[in-house]
mmCIF file of C-alpha atoms (C1' of nucleotides) and ligand atoms in Angstrom:
data_model
loop_
_atom_site.group_PDB
_atom_site.id
_atom_site.type_symbol
_atom_site.label_atom_id
_atom_site.label_comp_id
_atom_site.label_asym_id
_atom_site.label_seq_id
_atom_site.Cartn_x
_atom_site.Cartn_y
_atom_site.Cartn_z
ATOM 1 C CA MET A 1097 -97.759 64.705 10.472
ATOM 2 C CA ASN A 1098 -94.850 62.965 8.812
ATOM 3 C CA TYR A 1099 -93.933 61.537 5.754
ATOM 4 C CA SER A 1100 -93.350 58.286 7.660
ATOM 5 C CA GLN A 1101 -96.835 58.606 9.757
ATOM 6 C CA ILE A 1102 -98.806 59.438 6.729
ATOM 7 C CA PHE A 1103 -97.482 56.201 4.859
ATOM 8 C CA CYS A 1104 -98.459 54.243 8.006
ATOM 9 C CA GLU A 1105 -101.932 55.587 7.799
ATOM 10 C CA TYR A 1106 -102.470 55.315 4.180
ATOM 11 C CA LEU A 1107 -101.121 51.104 4.818
ATOM 12 C CA LYS A 1108 -103.929 50.856 7.377
ATOM 13 C CA LYS A 1109 -106.206 52.620 5.776
ATOM 14 C CA HIS A 1110 -105.841 50.279 2.774
ATOM 15 C CA ASP A 1111 -105.139 46.757 5.004
ATOM 16 C CA LEU A 1112 -101.421 46.580 4.293
ATOM 17 C CA LYS A 1113 -99.227 45.216 6.531
ATOM 18 C CA ASN A 1114 -96.421 48.039 8.528
ATOM 19 C CA THR A 1115 -93.592 46.263 7.208
ATOM 20 C CA THR A 1116 -89.810 46.907 8.018
ATOM 21 C CA GLU A 1117 -88.856 46.790 4.383
ATOM 22 C CA ARG A 1118 -91.455 49.041 3.555
ATOM 23 C CA LEU A 1119 -90.068 52.014 6.764
ATOM 24 C CA THR A 1120 -86.687 51.624 5.589
ATOM 25 C CA VAL A 1121 -87.483 51.830 1.342
ATOM 26 C CA LEU A 1122 -89.228 55.499 2.807
ATOM 27 C CA GLN A 1123 -86.372 56.415 5.243
ATOM 28 C CA VAL A 1124 -83.804 56.163 2.209
ATOM 29 C CA VAL A 1125 -85.982 57.405 -0.122
ATOM 30 C CA LEU A 1126 -86.283 60.605 1.625
ATOM 31 C CA ALA A 1127 -82.598 60.619 1.621
ATOM 32 C CA MET A 1128 -82.132 60.345 -1.691
ATOM 33 C CA ASP A 1129 -81.508 63.801 -4.483
ATOM 34 C CA LYS A 1130 -84.180 65.143 -5.461
ATOM 35 C CA HIS A 1131 -84.387 63.046 -8.641
ATOM 36 C CA PHE A 1132 -83.464 59.188 -8.222
ATOM 37 C CA ASP A 1133 -84.146 56.210 -10.103
ATOM 38 C CA VAL A 1134 -84.740 53.030 -8.876
ATOM 39 C CA GLU A 1135 -80.996 51.659 -9.320
ATOM 40 C CA SER A 1136 -79.840 54.152 -7.360
ATOM 41 C CA LEU A 1137 -81.886 53.537 -4.479
ATOM 42 C CA ILE A 1138 -80.663 49.625 -4.706
ATOM 43 C CA ASP A 1139 -77.047 51.134 -4.485
ATOM 44 C CA ARG A 1140 -78.264 53.539 -1.263
ATOM 45 C CA LEU A 1141 -80.010 50.635 0.211
ATOM 46 C CA LYS A 1142 -77.071 47.873 -0.474
ATOM 47 C CA SER A 1143 -74.877 50.505 0.803
ATOM 48 C CA GLN A 1144 -76.160 50.819 3.728
ATOM 49 C CA GLN A 1145 -76.382 46.979 4.420
ATOM 50 C CA LYS A 1146 -80.517 46.914 4.520
ATOM 51 C CA LYS A 1147 -80.922 44.141 1.907
ATOM 52 C CA ILE A 1148 -84.410 44.798 0.036
ATOM 53 C CA SER A 1149 -85.519 42.842 -3.206
ATOM 54 C CA ARG A 1150 -84.979 44.701 -6.477
ATOM 55 C CA ALA A 1151 -88.518 43.691 -6.125
ATOM 56 C CA THR A 1152 -90.384 44.843 -2.846
ATOM 57 C CA VAL A 1153 -88.627 48.174 -3.628
ATOM 58 C CA TYR A 1154 -90.577 48.509 -6.849
ATOM 59 C CA ARG A 1155 -93.371 47.809 -5.048
ATOM 60 C CA THR A 1156 -92.785 49.764 -2.469
ATOM 61 C CA MET A 1157 -92.351 52.593 -5.289
ATOM 62 C CA GLU A 1158 -95.637 51.639 -6.548
ATOM 63 C CA LEU A 1159 -97.657 52.264 -2.649
ATOM 64 C CA LEU A 1160 -95.504 55.812 -2.261
ATOM 65 C CA VAL A 1161 -96.511 56.881 -5.903
ATOM 66 C CA ASP A 1162 -100.184 55.905 -5.126
ATOM 67 C CA CYS A 1163 -100.241 57.642 -1.651
ATOM 68 C CA GLY A 1164 -99.043 60.915 -2.756
ATOM 69 C CA LEU A 1165 -95.901 61.281 -0.974
ATOM 70 C CA VAL A 1166 -93.671 60.426 -3.974
ATOM 71 C CA THR A 1167 -94.043 61.979 -7.444
ATOM 72 C CA LYS A 1168 -93.000 59.680 -10.547
ATOM 73 C CA HIS A 1169 -91.560 61.349 -14.600
ATOM 74 C CA ARG A 1170 -90.311 59.548 -17.316
ATOM 75 C CA PHE A 1171 -87.379 61.595 -18.659
ATOM 76 C CA GLY A 1172 -86.966 61.668 -22.305
ATOM 77 C CA GLU A 1173 -85.568 57.753 -23.522
ATOM 78 C CA ASN A 1174 -84.949 56.650 -20.019
ATOM 79 C CA GLY A 1175 -86.663 54.920 -17.515
ATOM 80 C CA ARG A 1176 -88.498 55.857 -14.261
ATOM 81 C CA VAL A 1177 -87.136 58.362 -11.697
ATOM 82 C CA TYR A 1178 -88.394 59.572 -8.602
ATOM 83 C CA GLU A 1179 -88.752 62.456 -6.156
ATOM 84 C CA PRO A 1180 -90.205 63.208 -2.676
ATOM 85 C CA LYS A 1181 -93.609 65.276 -3.291
ATOM 86 C CA SER A 1182 -93.688 67.869 -0.256
ATOM 87 C CA GLU A 1183 -96.841 69.826 -0.465
ATOM 88 C CA ARG A 1184 -97.845 72.642 -2.781
ATOM 89 C CA ASP A 1185 -94.626 72.269 -4.494
ATOM 90 C CA ASN A 1186 -95.849 71.593 -7.683
ATOM 91 C CA HIS A 1187 -93.703 72.294 -10.995
ATOM 92 C CA ASP A 1188 -92.056 71.146 -14.261
ATOM 93 C CA HIS A 1189 -89.191 69.657 -15.614
ATOM 94 C CA PHE A 1190 -86.311 71.195 -18.150
ATOM 95 C CA LEU A 1191 -83.750 69.133 -19.153
ATOM 96 C CA CYS A 1192 -80.430 70.165 -21.007
ATOM 97 C CA VAL A 1193 -79.830 67.797 -23.465
ATOM 98 C CA SER A 1194 -76.090 68.472 -23.472
ATOM 99 C CA CYS A 1195 -75.236 68.531 -19.427
ATOM 100 C CA GLY A 1196 -78.354 66.122 -18.172
ATOM 101 C CA LYS A 1197 -79.183 69.494 -16.234
ATOM 102 C CA ILE A 1198 -82.475 69.964 -14.685
ATOM 103 C CA ILE A 1199 -84.505 72.774 -14.139
ATOM 104 C CA GLU A 1200 -87.724 72.710 -11.969
ATOM 105 C CA PHE A 1201 -89.961 75.579 -12.907
ATOM 106 C CA TYR A 1202 -93.777 76.140 -12.400
ATOM 107 C CA ASP A 1203 -96.172 78.977 -14.516
ATOM 108 C CA PRO A 1204 -99.403 78.928 -12.690
ATOM 109 C CA GLU A 1205 -100.585 78.963 -16.420
ATOM 110 C CA ILE A 1206 -100.215 75.291 -16.531
ATOM 111 C CA GLU A 1207 -103.536 75.404 -14.760
ATOM 112 C CA GLY A 1208 -105.479 77.685 -17.022
ATOM 113 C CA ILE A 1209 -104.715 75.530 -19.437
ATOM 114 C CA HIS A 1210 -105.717 72.057 -18.099
ATOM 115 C CA GLN A 1211 -108.681 74.646 -16.769
ATOM 116 C CA ARG A 1212 -109.572 75.165 -20.498
ATOM 117 C CA LEU A 1213 -108.967 72.159 -21.133
ATOM 118 C CA CYS A 1214 -111.566 70.465 -18.597
ATOM 119 C CA GLU A 1215 -114.616 72.882 -19.775
ATOM 120 C CA ARG A 1216 -114.353 72.867 -23.351
ATOM 121 C CA PHE A 1217 -114.304 68.826 -23.264
ATOM 122 C CA GLY A 1218 -115.693 68.027 -19.781
ATOM 123 C CA VAL A 1219 -113.099 65.633 -18.795
ATOM 124 C CA GLU A 1220 -111.731 65.308 -15.652
ATOM 125 C CA ILE A 1221 -107.887 65.501 -15.387
ATOM 126 C CA LEU A 1222 -106.578 63.222 -12.445
ATOM 127 C CA ASP A 1223 -102.226 63.474 -13.783
ATOM 128 C CA TYR A 1224 -100.478 65.239 -15.889
ATOM 129 C CA SER A 1225 -96.450 65.297 -17.629
ATOM 130 C CA HIS A 1226 -95.600 68.336 -18.793
ATOM 131 C CA GLN A 1227 -91.241 68.696 -19.857
ATOM 132 C CA LEU A 1228 -89.253 70.875 -21.880
ATOM 133 C CA TYR A 1229 -85.774 69.549 -23.212
ATOM 134 C CA GLY A 1230 -83.274 72.144 -24.633
ATOM 135 C CA LYS A 1231 -79.821 73.428 -24.050
ATOM 136 C CA CYS A 1232 -79.394 75.397 -20.283
ATOM 137 C CA ASN A 1233 -77.736 78.507 -20.474
ATOM 138 C CA LYS A 1234 -74.350 77.221 -20.553
ATOM 139 C CA CYS A 1235 -74.533 74.552 -23.191
ATOM 140 C CA SER A 1236 -76.366 76.782 -25.764
ATOM 141 C CA GLY A 1237 -74.897 78.321 -28.301
ATOM 142 C CA MET B 1327 -92.972 69.389 -51.616
ATOM 143 C CA ASN B 1328 -94.792 65.929 -50.303
ATOM 144 C CA TYR B 1329 -93.314 63.691 -47.613
ATOM 145 C CA SER B 1330 -91.453 61.416 -50.151
ATOM 146 C CA GLN B 1331 -89.828 63.922 -51.613
ATOM 147 C CA ILE B 1332 -88.988 65.837 -48.002
ATOM 148 C CA PHE B 1333 -87.821 62.469 -47.029
ATOM 149 C CA CYS B 1334 -85.375 62.244 -50.077
ATOM 150 C CA GLU B 1335 -84.027 65.336 -49.887
ATOM 151 C CA TYR B 1336 -83.398 64.331 -45.606
ATOM 152 C CA LEU B 1337 -81.975 61.441 -46.877
ATOM 153 C CA LYS B 1338 -79.686 63.256 -49.499
ATOM 154 C CA LYS B 1339 -78.428 65.728 -47.787
ATOM 155 C CA HIS B 1340 -77.343 63.075 -44.560
ATOM 156 C CA ASP B 1341 -75.823 61.008 -46.684
ATOM 157 C CA LEU B 1342 -78.088 58.310 -46.400
ATOM 158 C CA LYS B 1343 -78.976 55.862 -49.252
ATOM 159 C CA ASN B 1344 -83.097 56.168 -51.056
ATOM 160 C CA THR B 1345 -83.987 52.663 -50.154
ATOM 161 C CA THR B 1346 -87.289 51.158 -51.322
ATOM 162 C CA GLU B 1347 -87.542 50.021 -47.381
ATOM 163 C CA ARG B 1348 -87.239 53.542 -45.864
ATOM 164 C CA LEU B 1349 -89.754 54.907 -48.733
ATOM 165 C CA THR B 1350 -92.002 51.923 -48.034
ATOM 166 C CA VAL B 1351 -92.401 52.471 -44.069
ATOM 167 C CA LEU B 1352 -93.237 55.680 -45.109
ATOM 168 C CA GLN B 1353 -95.935 55.198 -46.850
ATOM 169 C CA VAL B 1354 -97.603 52.704 -45.276
ATOM 170 C CA VAL B 1355 -96.900 55.470 -42.006
ATOM 171 C CA LEU B 1356 -98.872 57.964 -43.403
ATOM 172 C CA ALA B 1357 -101.804 55.617 -44.568
ATOM 173 C CA MET B 1358 -101.811 54.324 -40.564
ATOM 174 C CA ASP B 1359 -104.299 55.569 -38.132
ATOM 175 C CA LYS B 1360 -103.534 58.879 -36.167
ATOM 176 C CA HIS B 1361 -101.701 57.700 -33.572
ATOM 177 C CA PHE B 1362 -100.160 54.058 -33.534
ATOM 178 C CA ASP B 1363 -97.298 51.600 -32.200
ATOM 179 C CA VAL B 1364 -94.789 49.644 -33.715
ATOM 180 C CA GLU B 1365 -96.412 46.241 -33.774
ATOM 181 C CA SER B 1366 -98.829 47.762 -35.743
ATOM 182 C CA LEU B 1367 -97.267 49.287 -38.106
ATOM 183 C CA ILE B 1368 -95.816 45.896 -38.580
ATOM 184 C CA ASP B 1369 -98.872 44.276 -38.923
ATOM 185 C CA ARG B 1370 -99.629 46.324 -41.657
ATOM 186 C CA LEU B 1371 -96.499 46.142 -43.325
ATOM 187 C CA LYS B 1372 -97.060 42.407 -42.965
ATOM 188 C CA SER B 1373 -100.878 42.528 -44.255
ATOM 189 C CA GLN B 1374 -99.634 44.405 -47.483
ATOM 190 C CA GLN B 1375 -97.219 41.346 -48.685
ATOM 191 C CA LYS B 1376 -94.204 44.232 -47.884
ATOM 192 C CA LYS B 1377 -91.577 42.172 -46.005
ATOM 193 C CA ILE B 1378 -89.459 45.013 -43.943
ATOM 194 C CA SER B 1379 -87.700 43.224 -40.564
ATOM 195 C CA ARG B 1380 -88.607 45.037 -37.379
ATOM 196 C CA ALA B 1381 -84.706 46.619 -37.171
ATOM 197 C CA THR B 1382 -85.432 48.264 -40.286
ATOM 198 C CA VAL B 1383 -88.924 49.635 -39.160
ATOM 199 C CA TYR B 1384 -87.282 51.119 -36.152
ATOM 200 C CA ARG B 1385 -84.433 52.382 -37.987
ATOM 201 C CA THR B 1386 -86.516 54.095 -40.204
ATOM 202 C CA MET B 1387 -88.880 55.580 -37.807
ATOM 203 C CA GLU B 1388 -85.960 57.521 -36.117
ATOM 204 C CA LEU B 1389 -85.640 58.707 -39.400
ATOM 205 C CA LEU B 1390 -88.595 60.106 -39.941
ATOM 206 C CA VAL B 1391 -88.985 61.746 -36.652
ATOM 207 C CA ASP B 1392 -85.165 63.308 -36.976
ATOM 208 C CA CYS B 1393 -86.207 64.881 -40.243
ATOM 209 C CA GLY B 1394 -89.444 65.917 -38.897
ATOM 210 C CA LEU B 1395 -91.964 64.065 -40.827
ATOM 211 C CA VAL B 1396 -93.907 61.950 -37.345
ATOM 212 C CA THR B 1397 -93.238 62.871 -34.259
ATOM 213 C CA LYS B 1398 -92.914 60.587 -31.587
ATOM 214 C CA HIS B 1399 -94.929 60.211 -27.696
ATOM 215 C CA ARG B 1400 -94.792 58.071 -24.688
ATOM 216 C CA PHE B 1401 -98.377 57.972 -23.284
ATOM 217 C CA GLY B 1402 -98.579 56.073 -20.073
ATOM 218 C CA GLU B 1403 -96.525 53.514 -19.097
ATOM 219 C CA ASN B 1404 -96.898 52.226 -22.993
ATOM 220 C CA GLY B 1405 -93.983 51.882 -25.137
ATOM 221 C CA ARG B 1406 -93.507 54.843 -28.410
ATOM 222 C CA VAL B 1407 -95.960 56.090 -30.367
ATOM 223 C CA TYR B 1408 -96.151 58.079 -33.280
ATOM 224 C CA GLU B 1409 -98.036 60.115 -35.762
ATOM 225 C CA PRO B 1410 -97.066 61.908 -38.750
ATOM 226 C CA LYS B 1411 -97.123 65.099 -38.051
ATOM 227 C CA SER B 1412 -98.391 68.134 -40.322
ATOM 228 C CA GLU B 1413 -97.405 71.453 -41.155
ATOM 229 C CA ARG B 1414 -98.869 74.004 -38.284
ATOM 230 C CA ASP B 1415 -100.383 70.880 -36.518
ATOM 231 C CA ASN B 1416 -98.888 71.344 -33.394
ATOM 232 C CA HIS B 1417 -101.015 70.182 -30.421
ATOM 233 C CA ASP B 1418 -100.907 68.441 -26.697
ATOM 234 C CA HIS B 1419 -102.850 65.450 -25.714
ATOM 235 C CA PHE B 1420 -105.035 64.115 -23.215
ATOM 236 C CA LEU B 1421 -105.809 60.629 -22.465
ATOM 237 C CA CYS B 1422 -108.376 58.797 -20.649
ATOM 238 C CA VAL B 1423 -107.699 55.861 -18.167
ATOM 239 C CA SER B 1424 -110.541 55.029 -18.551
ATOM 240 C CA CYS B 1425 -111.682 54.225 -22.316
ATOM 241 C CA GLY B 1426 -108.563 55.226 -24.198
ATOM 242 C CA LYS B 1427 -110.078 58.034 -25.626
ATOM 243 C CA ILE B 1428 -107.121 60.474 -27.028
ATOM 244 C CA ILE B 1429 -108.452 64.330 -27.273
ATOM 245 C CA GLU B 1430 -105.659 66.548 -29.160
ATOM 246 C CA PHE B 1431 -106.067 70.328 -28.195
ATOM 247 C CA TYR B 1432 -104.246 73.664 -29.004
ATOM 248 C CA ASP B 1433 -103.498 75.873 -26.350
ATOM 249 C CA PRO B 1434 -101.829 78.911 -26.670
ATOM 250 C CA GLU B 1435 -101.141 79.447 -23.684
ATOM 251 C CA ILE B 1436 -98.275 76.930 -23.816
ATOM 252 C CA GLU B 1437 -95.994 79.428 -25.838
ATOM 253 C CA GLY B 1438 -96.450 81.600 -23.231
ATOM 254 C CA ILE B 1439 -95.078 79.272 -20.455
ATOM 255 C CA HIS B 1440 -91.918 78.197 -23.038
ATOM 256 C CA GLN B 1441 -90.756 81.599 -23.866
ATOM 257 C CA ARG B 1442 -91.250 83.073 -19.774
ATOM 258 C CA LEU B 1443 -88.748 79.606 -19.117
ATOM 259 C CA CYS B 1444 -86.561 80.665 -21.945
ATOM 260 C CA GLU B 1445 -86.500 83.949 -20.477
ATOM 261 C CA ARG B 1446 -85.961 83.639 -16.997
ATOM 262 C CA PHE B 1447 -83.294 81.261 -17.113
ATOM 263 C CA GLY B 1448 -81.617 82.118 -20.730
ATOM 264 C CA VAL B 1449 -82.152 78.039 -21.893
ATOM 265 C CA GLU B 1450 -83.081 77.068 -25.346
ATOM 266 C CA ILE B 1451 -85.922 75.049 -25.730
ATOM 267 C CA LEU B 1452 -86.114 72.111 -28.657
ATOM 268 C CA ASP B 1453 -88.649 70.078 -27.737
ATOM 269 C CA TYR B 1454 -91.762 68.962 -24.782
ATOM 270 C CA SER B 1455 -93.922 66.912 -23.814
ATOM 271 C CA HIS B 1456 -97.584 67.420 -22.725
ATOM 272 C CA GLN B 1457 -99.693 65.172 -21.820
ATOM 273 C CA LEU B 1458 -103.331 64.961 -19.370
ATOM 274 C CA TYR B 1459 -104.701 62.031 -17.942
ATOM 275 C CA GLY B 1460 -108.181 61.876 -16.318
ATOM 276 C CA LYS B 1461 -111.778 60.735 -17.395
ATOM 277 C CA CYS B 1462 -113.625 62.295 -20.255
ATOM 278 C CA ASN B 1463 -116.967 63.129 -20.519
ATOM 279 C CA LYS B 1464 -118.183 59.612 -21.003
ATOM 280 C CA CYS B 1465 -116.114 58.206 -17.949
ATOM 281 C CA SER B 1466 -116.399 60.502 -15.450
ATOM 282 C CA GLY B 1467 -118.682 60.707 -12.045
ATOM 283 C "C1'" DA C 1454 -73.324 49.719 -68.334
ATOM 284 C "C1'" DC C 1455 -69.585 48.619 -64.265
ATOM 285 C "C1'" DA C 1456 -67.012 48.040 -60.972
ATOM 286 C "C1'" DA C 1457 -66.198 49.000 -56.584
ATOM 287 C "C1'" DC C 1458 -66.951 50.663 -51.811
ATOM 288 C "C1'" DC C 1459 -69.889 51.026 -48.389
ATOM 289 C "C1'" DA C 1460 -74.236 51.793 -46.303
ATOM 290 C "C1'" DT C 1461 -78.548 49.073 -45.046
ATOM 291 C "C1'" DT C 1462 -81.285 45.241 -44.394
ATOM 292 C "C1'" DG C 1463 -82.772 40.980 -41.900
ATOM 293 C "C1'" DA C 1464 -82.722 36.779 -38.878
ATOM 294 C "C1'" DG C 1465 -82.153 36.483 -34.474
ATOM 295 C "C1'" DA C 1466 -79.317 36.763 -30.681
ATOM 296 C "C1'" DA C 1467 -78.962 40.158 -26.418
ATOM 297 C "C1'" DT C 1468 -79.946 43.757 -23.337
ATOM 298 C "C1'" DG C 1469 -82.452 45.484 -20.031
ATOM 299 C "C1'" DA C 1470 -86.072 47.803 -17.401
ATOM 300 C "C1'" DG C 1471 -90.110 45.993 -15.053
ATOM 301 C "C1'" DT C 1472 -93.284 42.579 -13.290
ATOM 302 C "C1'" DC C 1473 -93.980 37.490 -11.896
ATOM 303 C "C1'" DT C 1474 -93.842 33.063 -9.278
ATOM 304 C "C1'" DC C 1475 -94.459 30.778 -5.229
ATOM 305 C "C1'" DA C 1476 -92.008 28.789 -1.237
ATOM 306 C "C1'" DA C 1477 -90.491 30.086 3.257
ATOM 307 C "C1'" DT C 1478 -91.393 34.608 6.592
ATOM 308 C "C1'" DG C 1479 -93.731 38.326 8.914
ATOM 309 C "C1'" DT C 1480 -97.763 41.073 10.688
ATOM 310 C "C1'" DC C 1481 -100.858 41.358 13.512
ATOM 311 C "C1'" DA C 1482 -105.896 40.942 14.671
ATOM 312 C "C1'" DG C 1483 -108.657 38.055 18.182
ATOM 313 C "C1'" DC D 987 -99.356 33.348 21.388
ATOM 314 C "C1'" DT D 988 -101.803 31.392 17.122
ATOM 315 C "C1'" DG D 989 -103.494 31.262 12.903
ATOM 316 C "C1'" DA D 990 -104.974 33.531 8.810
ATOM 317 C "C1'" DC D 991 -103.345 35.678 5.217
ATOM 318 C "C1'" DA D 992 -99.988 39.092 3.138
ATOM 319 C "C1'" DT D 993 -95.393 39.760 2.427
ATOM 320 C "C1'" DT D 994 -90.421 39.577 1.019
ATOM 321 C "C1'" DG D 995 -86.783 37.119 -2.170
ATOM 322 C "C1'" DA D 996 -84.640 35.081 -5.754
ATOM 323 C "C1'" DG D 997 -84.130 34.564 -10.160
ATOM 324 C "C1'" DA D 998 -87.087 33.284 -13.585
ATOM 325 C "C1'" DC D 999 -89.740 35.614 -16.906
ATOM 326 C "C1'" DT D 1000 -91.970 39.091 -20.595
ATOM 327 C "C1'" DC D 1001 -91.302 42.142 -23.821
ATOM 328 C "C1'" DA D 1002 -89.871 46.172 -26.771
ATOM 329 C "C1'" DT D 1003 -85.637 47.763 -28.025
ATOM 330 C "C1'" DT D 1004 -81.151 47.799 -29.807
ATOM 331 C "C1'" DC D 1005 -77.322 45.273 -31.717
ATOM 332 C "C1'" DT D 1006 -74.679 41.493 -34.886
ATOM 333 C "C1'" DC D 1007 -72.730 40.794 -38.540
ATOM 334 C "C1'" DA D 1008 -72.548 38.609 -42.805
ATOM 335 C "C1'" DA D 1009 -75.262 38.587 -47.293
ATOM 336 C "C1'" DT D 1010 -77.422 42.458 -50.076
ATOM 337 C "C1'" DG D 1011 -78.216 46.694 -53.141
ATOM 338 C "C1'" DG D 1012 -77.635 51.946 -54.055
ATOM 339 C "C1'" DT D 1013 -74.046 55.397 -55.362
ATOM 340 C "C1'" DT D 1014 -70.927 56.542 -57.695
ATOM 341 C "C1'" DG D 1015 -67.068 58.009 -60.936
ATOM 342 C "C1'" DT D 1016 -65.038 55.495 -65.572
HETATM 343 MN MN1 LIG E 28 -88.691 67.836 -9.558
HETATM 344 MN MN1 LIG E 29 -101.883 63.466 -31.571
HETATM 345 ZN ZN1 LIG E 30 -77.195 72.266 -19.654
HETATM 346 ZN ZN1 LIG E 31 -113.175 57.451 -21.373
#
DNA sequence: ACAACCATTGAGAATGAGTCTCAATGTCAG
DNA sequence: CTGACATTGAGACTCATTCTCAATGGTTGT
């Protein structure tokens, strides 16, 4: 089942309408670079003569996040950054404060930490954010 | 060496002036609740008849973070939240999305994760942010 | 103590990401 | 095909944070 199908099912399940704007946004999102902000997405839409308002783009990103096709981040002081989510691609981010490079990594111990937290406090974790900031190998020293 | 002394030394070292506004903000910050936002801090200052402009409060918080006396967070979609930092009090946060409760916790494995990242990619970590969102024991189920 | 230099302050304007409004338009179940 | 109602878009709006710049004040050398 591909992204469009998943999105359409999600829309149907929630009694939301299957509009061309929503589908177009999804198509263009999938063709974006790994981490992108809403401005770049809007620029891309414009450059492809798709006229979709800023409001609709924001509204649609909300839906894409909610249905699990896209994840939303906040890196540093900047605004939101999105990235399409693929199955079993769970990772955290290192951001170089000098050159802006982003390194994605996965360390299974993060789940151990979360597991222990749940047991210790009886909480239920729905989401998390974990970012590291520093100098990449090219920028340090 | 107490907070004020540290701050004064920091100011001197950076050729910044030791103003009453800066010292006052530090005093009031230290008397705030654990996690506070700038609005509450400004309210507190007002209620104590200390007239310090919003701009100066923001500017001073910047300095306090830079000199290591205060840490700055972003919880969810909200604005900045600050908290005074005490030596060897390194912790992460769990935030209940239902009731707003904040649980602070420390799991030493977070350092293992960071250590392994440094070794694997040759990066230098200067800072990080790690927050979990979910339901606390009173709100889940 | 004083002068002179220049950093700091404050009031309010500016910024900017994101949200909201509401009339016009589009979707889709029946 | 139609009616009911969800969605869209242009631009107004919000609100946290930053900026501006004239007035004020801290610091250093004398
Ligand atoms: Mn990523
Ligand atoms: Mn804390
Ligand atoms: Zn770098
Ligand atoms: Zn709760």
